[in-house]
C-alpha cells in the first residue's frame, strides 16, 4: 500500500498548499492570456490592450473575470468578481494612463481630463502594501476593493508619469505594439517594451532577413 500513501502525500493537504496550487494555476492561466513582462505595474496594465499600433488592437480584458485574474496575479486581488461598470471604470483608467504615457513619451499636450481621471482613481483608499514571497502584495481593506485595486495602479502611474522613477518614458518600436515602458538604460538606448517578446521577435526577424 505504500504507493497509495505516496500519492496522498503529493496531494495538497493544507489550506496553504491548496492556495499555493490555486495561485500557480492562476499564474499559468494569466501568462497564457496576458502579457505580464513589463516591469512596471501601471505600464503592464496598459498592455492588457495589445497591438495598439496595429490595425486590430487586441482587448485582453474582455470580461470581469479576466480583470479579476489580472489584478490577482499582479498582487492586488479584489477578492471578488468586478461588476460590468467596474470593468468599464478599469478600462477608462487604463486608456487614460496610456494616453498620458504617450503624451509624455512624445512631448505632446496632456489632456486635463485624463489627468483628472487618474488623480481621482488614485484617491481610492484602503490598500495596504505587504511584503510577500514574490514581491509586493496589497491588502485591500475597502468596501470597494476593485476601486482600491485600481487606486494602486493609478498611484503607480502617477509615480511613473510624474518622474518619480529615473528613466525616460517611451513607446515600443515593435511592429503593431506601441506599448509603454520606462527606459532606465544608460544613454536611453532601449527600444522594446520587453526583450522577451517584442525585442526577441525583432531579433528573430532580423536573423531571418539575413538568412
Ligand atoms: Zn512591444
PDB file of C-alpha atoms and ligand atoms in Angstrom:
ATOM      1  CA  UNK A   1       0.000   0.000   0.000  1.00  0.00           C
ATOM      2  CA  UNK A   2       2.987   2.306   0.067  1.00  0.00           C
ATOM      3  CA  UNK A   3       2.199   3.715  -3.398  1.00  0.00           C
ATOM      4  CA  UNK A   4      -1.142   4.885  -2.033  1.00  0.00           C
ATOM      5  CA  UNK A   5       0.421   6.936   0.749  1.00  0.00           C
ATOM      6  CA  UNK A   6       2.907   8.426  -1.647  1.00  0.00           C
ATOM      7  CA  UNK A   7       0.048   9.624  -3.826  1.00  0.00           C
ATOM      8  CA  UNK A   8      -1.723  11.146  -0.843  1.00  0.00           C
ATOM      9  CA  UNK A   9       1.400  12.943   0.284  1.00  0.00           C
ATOM     10  CA  UNK A  10       1.795  14.517  -3.105  1.00  0.00           C
ATOM     11  CA  UNK A  11      -1.718  15.992  -2.962  1.00  0.00           C
ATOM     12  CA  UNK A  12      -2.015  19.474  -1.446  1.00  0.00           C
ATOM     13  CA  UNK A  13      -3.421  18.800   2.008  1.00  0.00           C
ATOM     14  CA  UNK A  14      -3.206  22.049   3.935  1.00  0.00           C
ATOM     15  CA  UNK A  15      -5.104  25.224   3.101  1.00  0.00           C
ATOM     16  CA  UNK A  16      -1.803  26.988   2.383  1.00  0.00           C
ATOM     17  CA  UNK A  17      -0.760  24.265  -0.058  1.00  0.00           C
ATOM     18  CA  UNK A  18      -4.151  24.372  -1.770  1.00  0.00           C
ATOM     19  CA  UNK A  19      -3.919  28.156  -2.039  1.00  0.00           C
ATOM     20  CA  UNK A  20      -0.395  27.894  -3.457  1.00  0.00           C
ATOM     21  CA  UNK A  21      -1.584  25.357  -6.043  1.00  0.00           C
ATOM     22  CA  UNK A  22      -4.536  27.592  -6.987  1.00  0.00           C
ATOM     23  CA  UNK A  23      -2.212  30.602  -7.274  1.00  0.00           C
ATOM     24  CA  UNK A  24       0.117  28.636  -9.568  1.00  0.00           C
ATOM     25  CA  UNK A  25      -2.876  27.693 -11.747  1.00  0.00           C
ATOM     26  CA  UNK A  26      -3.963  31.348 -11.912  1.00  0.00           C
ATOM     27  CA  UNK A  27      -0.466  32.462 -12.853  1.00  0.00           C
ATOM     28  CA  UNK A  28      -0.286  29.874 -15.644  1.00  0.00           C
ATOM     29  CA  UNK A  29      -3.694  30.950 -16.957  1.00  0.00           C
ATOM     30  CA  UNK A  30      -2.760  34.631 -16.738  1.00  0.00           C
ATOM     31  CA  UNK A  31       0.537  34.037 -18.558  1.00  0.00           C
ATOM     32  CA  UNK A  32      -1.468  32.458 -21.374  1.00  0.00           C
ATOM     33  CA  UNK A  33      -3.964  35.340 -21.637  1.00  0.00           C
ATOM     34  CA  UNK A  34      -1.905  38.428 -20.796  1.00  0.00           C
ATOM     35  CA  UNK A  35       1.491  39.926 -21.446  1.00  0.00           C
ATOM     36  CA  UNK A  36       2.961  40.213 -17.963  1.00  0.00           C
ATOM     37  CA  UNK A  37       6.556  41.055 -18.827  1.00  0.00           C
ATOM     38  CA  UNK A  38       6.584  44.844 -18.354  1.00  0.00           C
ATOM     39  CA  UNK A  39       8.474  45.757 -15.152  1.00  0.00           C
ATOM     40  CA  UNK A  40       6.105  48.485 -14.015  1.00  0.00           C
ATOM     41  CA  UNK A  41       2.594  47.797 -12.756  1.00  0.00           C
ATOM     42  CA  UNK A  42       0.807  50.708 -14.462  1.00  0.00           C
ATOM     43  CA  UNK A  43       2.503  50.134 -17.830  1.00  0.00           C
ATOM     44  CA  UNK A  44       1.961  46.381 -17.530  1.00  0.00           C
ATOM     45  CA  UNK A  45      -1.701  47.188 -17.027  1.00  0.00           C
ATOM     46  CA  UNK A  46      -1.854  49.274 -20.234  1.00  0.00           C
ATOM     47  CA  UNK A  47      -0.596  46.168 -22.098  1.00  0.00           C
ATOM     48  CA  UNK A  48      -3.941  44.444 -21.422  1.00  0.00           C
ATOM     49  CA  UNK A  49      -4.861  46.104 -24.716  1.00  0.00           C
ATOM     50  CA  UNK A  50      -2.103  44.941 -27.041  1.00  0.00           C
ATOM     51  CA  UNK A  51      -1.172  45.559 -30.672  1.00  0.00           C
ATOM     52  CA  UNK A  52      -2.180  49.167 -30.169  1.00  0.00           C
ATOM     53  CA  UNK A  53      -0.358  50.366 -33.261  1.00  0.00           C
ATOM     54  CA  UNK A  54      -1.798  47.615 -35.451  1.00  0.00           C
ATOM     55  CA  UNK A  55      -4.996  47.584 -37.427  1.00  0.00           C
ATOM     56  CA  UNK A  56      -6.743  45.468 -34.789  1.00  0.00           C
ATOM     57  CA  UNK A  57      -5.794  46.222 -31.179  1.00  0.00           C
ATOM     58  CA  UNK A  58      -6.378  43.142 -29.037  1.00  0.00           C
ATOM     59  CA  UNK A  59      -8.542  43.510 -25.901  1.00  0.00           C
ATOM     60  CA  UNK A  60      -7.429  41.041 -23.240  1.00  0.00           C
ATOM     61  CA  UNK A  61      -9.745  42.408 -20.520  1.00  0.00           C
ATOM     62  CA  UNK A  62     -12.765  41.020 -22.320  1.00  0.00           C
ATOM     63  CA  UNK A  63     -14.835  40.320 -19.192  1.00  0.00           C
ATOM     64  CA  UNK A  64     -14.881  40.975 -15.430  1.00  0.00           C
ATOM     65  CA  UNK A  65     -13.305  37.584 -14.602  1.00  0.00           C
ATOM     66  CA  UNK A  66     -10.266  38.474 -16.646  1.00  0.00           C
ATOM     67  CA  UNK A  67      -9.936  41.778 -14.807  1.00  0.00           C
ATOM     68  CA  UNK A  68     -10.014  39.941 -11.507  1.00  0.00           C
ATOM     69  CA  UNK A  69      -7.425  37.446 -12.751  1.00  0.00           C
ATOM     70  CA  UNK A  70      -5.098  40.223 -13.900  1.00  0.00           C
ATOM     71  CA  UNK A  71      -5.424  42.056 -10.594  1.00  0.00           C
ATOM     72  CA  UNK A  72      -4.892  38.848  -8.609  1.00  0.00           C
ATOM     73  CA  UNK A  73      -1.697  37.813 -10.377  1.00  0.00           C
ATOM     74  CA  UNK A  74      -0.370  41.337 -10.003  1.00  0.00           C
ATOM     75  CA  UNK A  75      -0.738  41.346  -6.224  1.00  0.00           C
ATOM     76  CA  UNK A  76      -3.962  43.391  -5.984  1.00  0.00           C
ATOM     77  CA  UNK A  77      -6.667  40.746  -5.737  1.00  0.00           C
ATOM     78  CA  UNK A  78     -10.017  42.444  -5.039  1.00  0.00           C
ATOM     79  CA  UNK A  79     -11.310  39.162  -3.601  1.00  0.00           C
ATOM     80  CA  UNK A  80     -14.411  39.150  -5.762  1.00  0.00           C
ATOM     81  CA  UNK A  81     -15.604  39.419  -9.318  1.00  0.00           C
ATOM     82  CA  UNK A  82     -15.739  43.024 -10.535  1.00  0.00           C
ATOM     83  CA  UNK A  83     -19.071  44.274 -11.891  1.00  0.00           C
ATOM     84  CA  UNK A  84     -19.506  45.356 -15.516  1.00  0.00           C
ATOM     85  CA  UNK A  85     -19.461  49.085 -14.570  1.00  0.00           C
ATOM     86  CA  UNK A  86     -16.245  48.445 -12.605  1.00  0.00           C
ATOM     87  CA  UNK A  87     -14.724  46.812 -15.684  1.00  0.00           C
ATOM     88  CA  UNK A  88     -15.695  49.927 -17.666  1.00  0.00           C
ATOM     89  CA  UNK A  89     -14.015  52.123 -14.989  1.00  0.00           C
ATOM     90  CA  UNK A  90     -10.924  49.921 -15.129  1.00  0.00           C
ATOM     91  CA  UNK A  91     -10.687  50.257 -18.905  1.00  0.00           C
ATOM     92  CA  UNK A  92     -11.261  54.025 -18.741  1.00  0.00           C
ATOM     93  CA  UNK A  93      -8.385  54.293 -16.248  1.00  0.00           C
ATOM     94  CA  UNK A  94      -6.156  52.125 -18.443  1.00  0.00           C
ATOM     95  CA  UNK A  95      -6.761  54.243 -21.525  1.00  0.00           C
ATOM     96  CA  UNK A  96      -6.193  57.499 -19.620  1.00  0.00           C
ATOM     97  CA  UNK A  97      -2.848  56.138 -18.334  1.00  0.00           C
ATOM     98  CA  UNK A  98      -1.891  55.048 -21.840  1.00  0.00           C
ATOM     99  CA  UNK A  99      -2.757  58.395 -23.446  1.00  0.00           C
ATOM    100  CA  UNK A 100      -0.865  60.272 -20.723  1.00  0.00           C
ATOM    101  CA  UNK A 101       2.144  57.980 -21.220  1.00  0.00           C
ATOM    102  CA  UNK A 102       2.155  58.581 -24.983  1.00  0.00           C
ATOM    103  CA  UNK A 103       1.867  62.332 -24.386  1.00  0.00           C
ATOM    104  CA  UNK A 104       4.876  62.269 -22.032  1.00  0.00           C
ATOM    105  CA  UNK A 105       6.863  59.972 -24.363  1.00  0.00           C
ATOM    106  CA  UNK A 106       6.364  62.132 -27.419  1.00  0.00           C
ATOM    107  CA  UNK A 107       6.188  65.561 -25.741  1.00  0.00           C
ATOM    108  CA  UNK A 108       2.553  66.074 -26.730  1.00  0.00           C
ATOM    109  CA  UNK A 109      -0.003  68.092 -24.753  1.00  0.00           C
ATOM    110  CA  UNK A 110      -1.567  66.176 -21.858  1.00  0.00           C
ATOM    111  CA  UNK A 111      -5.365  66.037 -21.684  1.00  0.00           C
ATOM    112  CA  UNK A 112      -6.605  67.586 -18.433  1.00  0.00           C
ATOM    113  CA  UNK A 113      -9.496  65.100 -18.398  1.00  0.00           C
ATOM    114  CA  UNK A 114      -7.128  62.124 -18.442  1.00  0.00           C
ATOM    115  CA  UNK A 115      -5.062  63.609 -15.647  1.00  0.00           C
ATOM    116  CA  UNK A 116      -8.205  64.229 -13.585  1.00  0.00           C
ATOM    117  CA  UNK A 117      -9.373  60.649 -14.135  1.00  0.00           C
ATOM    118  CA  UNK A 118      -6.062  59.155 -12.959  1.00  0.00           C
ATOM    119  CA  UNK A 119      -5.889  61.527  -9.974  1.00  0.00           C
ATOM    120  CA  UNK A 120      -9.417  60.626  -8.959  1.00  0.00           C
ATOM    121  CA  UNK A 121      -8.723  56.889  -9.209  1.00  0.00           C
ATOM    122  CA  UNK A 122      -5.558  57.355  -7.134  1.00  0.00           C
ATOM    123  CA  UNK A 123      -7.592  58.863  -4.298  1.00  0.00           C
ATOM    124  CA  UNK A 124      -9.243  55.487  -3.538  1.00  0.00           C
ATOM    125  CA  UNK A 125      -8.235  54.366  -0.076  1.00  0.00           C
ATOM    126  CA  UNK A 126      -7.942  51.032   1.672  1.00  0.00           C
ATOM    127  CA  UNK A 127      -4.884  49.465   0.027  1.00  0.00           C
ATOM    128  CA  UNK A 128      -2.005  48.458   2.280  1.00  0.00           C
ATOM    129  CA  UNK A 129       1.220  47.001   0.807  1.00  0.00           C
ATOM    130  CA  UNK A 130       2.697  43.861   2.303  1.00  0.00           C
ATOM    131  CA  UNK A 131       5.951  42.117   1.557  1.00  0.00           C
ATOM    132  CA  UNK A 132       5.205  38.633   0.220  1.00  0.00           C
ATOM    133  CA  UNK A 133       7.393  35.746  -1.043  1.00  0.00           C
ATOM    134  CA  UNK A 134       7.062  37.007  -4.608  1.00  0.00           C
ATOM    135  CA  UNK A 135       7.299  40.769  -4.027  1.00  0.00           C
ATOM    136  CA  UNK A 136       4.543  43.177  -3.046  1.00  0.00           C
ATOM    137  CA  UNK A 137       1.021  42.074  -2.317  1.00  0.00           C
ATOM    138  CA  UNK A 138      -1.707  44.573  -1.458  1.00  0.00           C
ATOM    139  CA  UNK A 139      -4.232  44.001   1.301  1.00  0.00           C
ATOM    140  CA  UNK A 140      -7.453  45.691   0.217  1.00  0.00           C
ATOM    141  CA  UNK A 141      -9.485  46.690   3.227  1.00  0.00           C
ATOM    142  CA  UNK A 142     -12.007  48.909   1.499  1.00  0.00           C
ATOM    143  CA  UNK A 143     -15.726  48.444   0.871  1.00  0.00           C
ATOM    144  CA  UNK A 144     -14.951  48.789  -2.814  1.00  0.00           C
ATOM    145  CA  UNK A 145     -11.930  46.544  -3.243  1.00  0.00           C
ATOM    146  CA  UNK A 146     -11.951  46.930  -7.033  1.00  0.00           C
ATOM    147  CA  UNK A 147     -11.649  50.730  -6.741  1.00  0.00           C
ATOM    148  CA  UNK A 148      -8.896  50.209  -4.143  1.00  0.00           C
ATOM    149  CA  UNK A 149      -7.016  47.925  -6.566  1.00  0.00           C
ATOM    150  CA  UNK A 150      -7.384  50.433  -9.413  1.00  0.00           C
ATOM    151  CA  UNK A 151      -6.133  53.099  -6.988  1.00  0.00           C
ATOM    152  CA  UNK A 152      -2.880  51.139  -6.601  1.00  0.00           C
ATOM    153  CA  UNK A 153      -2.442  51.159 -10.389  1.00  0.00           C
ATOM    154  CA  UNK A 154      -3.301  54.868 -10.622  1.00  0.00           C
ATOM    155  CA  UNK A 155      -0.733  55.768  -7.938  1.00  0.00           C
ATOM    156  CA  UNK A 156       1.912  53.738  -9.752  1.00  0.00           C
ATOM    157  CA  UNK A 157       1.023  55.621 -12.956  1.00  0.00           C
ATOM    158  CA  UNK A 158       1.446  58.946 -11.138  1.00  0.00           C
ATOM    159  CA  UNK A 159       4.885  57.896  -9.843  1.00  0.00           C
ATOM    160  CA  UNK A 160       5.947  56.894 -13.376  1.00  0.00           C
ATOM    161  CA  UNK A 161       4.414  59.787 -15.297  1.00  0.00           C
ATOM    162  CA  UNK A 162       5.359  62.344 -12.667  1.00  0.00           C
ATOM    163  CA  UNK A 163       9.012  61.400 -12.968  1.00  0.00           C
ATOM    164  CA  UNK A 164       9.437  59.913  -9.505  1.00  0.00           C
ATOM    165  CA  UNK A 165      11.386  56.995 -11.010  1.00  0.00           C
ATOM    166  CA  UNK A 166      14.539  57.594 -13.018  1.00  0.00           C
ATOM    167  CA  UNK A 167      14.219  56.855 -16.727  1.00  0.00           C
ATOM    168  CA  UNK A 168      12.609  58.031 -19.905  1.00  0.00           C
ATOM    169  CA  UNK A 169       9.058  57.049 -20.849  1.00  0.00           C
ATOM    170  CA  UNK A 170       8.862  55.681 -24.392  1.00  0.00           C
ATOM    171  CA  UNK A 171       6.657  53.626 -26.711  1.00  0.00           C
ATOM    172  CA  UNK A 172       7.809  50.291 -28.103  1.00  0.00           C
ATOM    173  CA  UNK A 173       9.204  50.099 -31.653  1.00  0.00           C
ATOM    174  CA  UNK A 174       7.813  46.586 -32.151  1.00  0.00           C
ATOM    175  CA  UNK A 175       5.564  46.308 -35.218  1.00  0.00           C
ATOM    176  CA  UNK A 176       1.954  46.934 -34.066  1.00  0.00           C
ATOM    177  CA  UNK A 177       2.967  47.201 -30.384  1.00  0.00           C
ATOM    178  CA  UNK A 178       3.392  50.814 -29.195  1.00  0.00           C
ATOM    179  CA  UNK A 179       3.425  49.559 -25.599  1.00  0.00           C
ATOM    180  CA  UNK A 180       4.684  51.918 -22.899  1.00  0.00           C
ATOM    181  CA  UNK A 181       7.901  51.302 -20.992  1.00  0.00           C
ATOM    182  CA  UNK A 182      10.347  53.131 -18.787  1.00  0.00           C
ATOM    183  CA  UNK A 183      13.810  53.218 -20.311  1.00  0.00           C
ATOM    184  CA  UNK A 184      16.285  53.213 -17.451  1.00  0.00           C
ATOM    185  CA  UNK A 185      19.242  52.232 -19.662  1.00  0.00           C
ATOM    186  CA  UNK A 186      22.329  54.417 -19.775  1.00  0.00           C
ATOM    187  CA  UNK A 187      22.107  56.583 -22.892  1.00  0.00           C
ATOM    188  CA  UNK A 188      18.392  55.716 -23.320  1.00  0.00           C
ATOM    189  CA  UNK A 189      19.034  53.032 -25.915  1.00  0.00           C
ATOM    190  CA  UNK A 190      16.145  50.701 -25.162  1.00  0.00           C
ATOM    191  CA  UNK A 191      13.625  50.201 -27.984  1.00  0.00           C
ATOM    192  CA  UNK A 192      11.267  47.479 -26.806  1.00  0.00           C
ATOM    193  CA  UNK A 193       8.565  47.216 -24.147  1.00  0.00           C
ATOM    194  CA  UNK A 194      10.099  43.842 -23.333  1.00  0.00           C
ATOM    195  CA  UNK A 195      13.154  41.982 -24.545  1.00  0.00           C
ATOM    196  CA  UNK A 196      11.384  38.626 -24.118  1.00  0.00           C
ATOM    197  CA  UNK A 197       8.567  39.477 -26.558  1.00  0.00           C
ATOM    198  CA  UNK A 198       8.994  42.435 -28.939  1.00  0.00           C
ATOM    199  CA  UNK A 199      12.800  42.528 -28.629  1.00  0.00           C
ATOM    200  CA  UNK A 200      13.054  38.827 -29.289  1.00  0.00           C
ATOM    201  CA  UNK A 201      10.637  38.985 -32.215  1.00  0.00           C
ATOM    202  CA  UNK A 202      12.734  41.717 -33.790  1.00  0.00           C
ATOM    203  CA  UNK A 203      15.938  39.739 -33.284  1.00  0.00           C
ATOM    204  CA  UNK A 204      14.375  36.704 -34.993  1.00  0.00           C
ATOM    205  CA  UNK A 205      13.073  38.707 -37.981  1.00  0.00           C
ATOM    206  CA  UNK A 206      16.499  40.314 -38.450  1.00  0.00           C
ATOM    207  CA  UNK A 207      18.086  36.875 -38.405  1.00  0.00           C
ATOM    208  CA  UNK A 208      15.551  35.655 -40.984  1.00  0.00           C
ATOM    209  CA  UNK A 209      16.275  38.687 -43.171  1.00  0.00           C
ATOM    210  CA  UNK A 210      19.985  37.864 -43.071  1.00  0.00           C
ATOM    211  CA  UNK A 211      19.480  34.184 -43.841  1.00  0.00           C
TER     212      UNK A 211
HETATM  213 ZN1  LIG B   1       6.406  45.970 -27.547  1.00  0.00          ZN
END
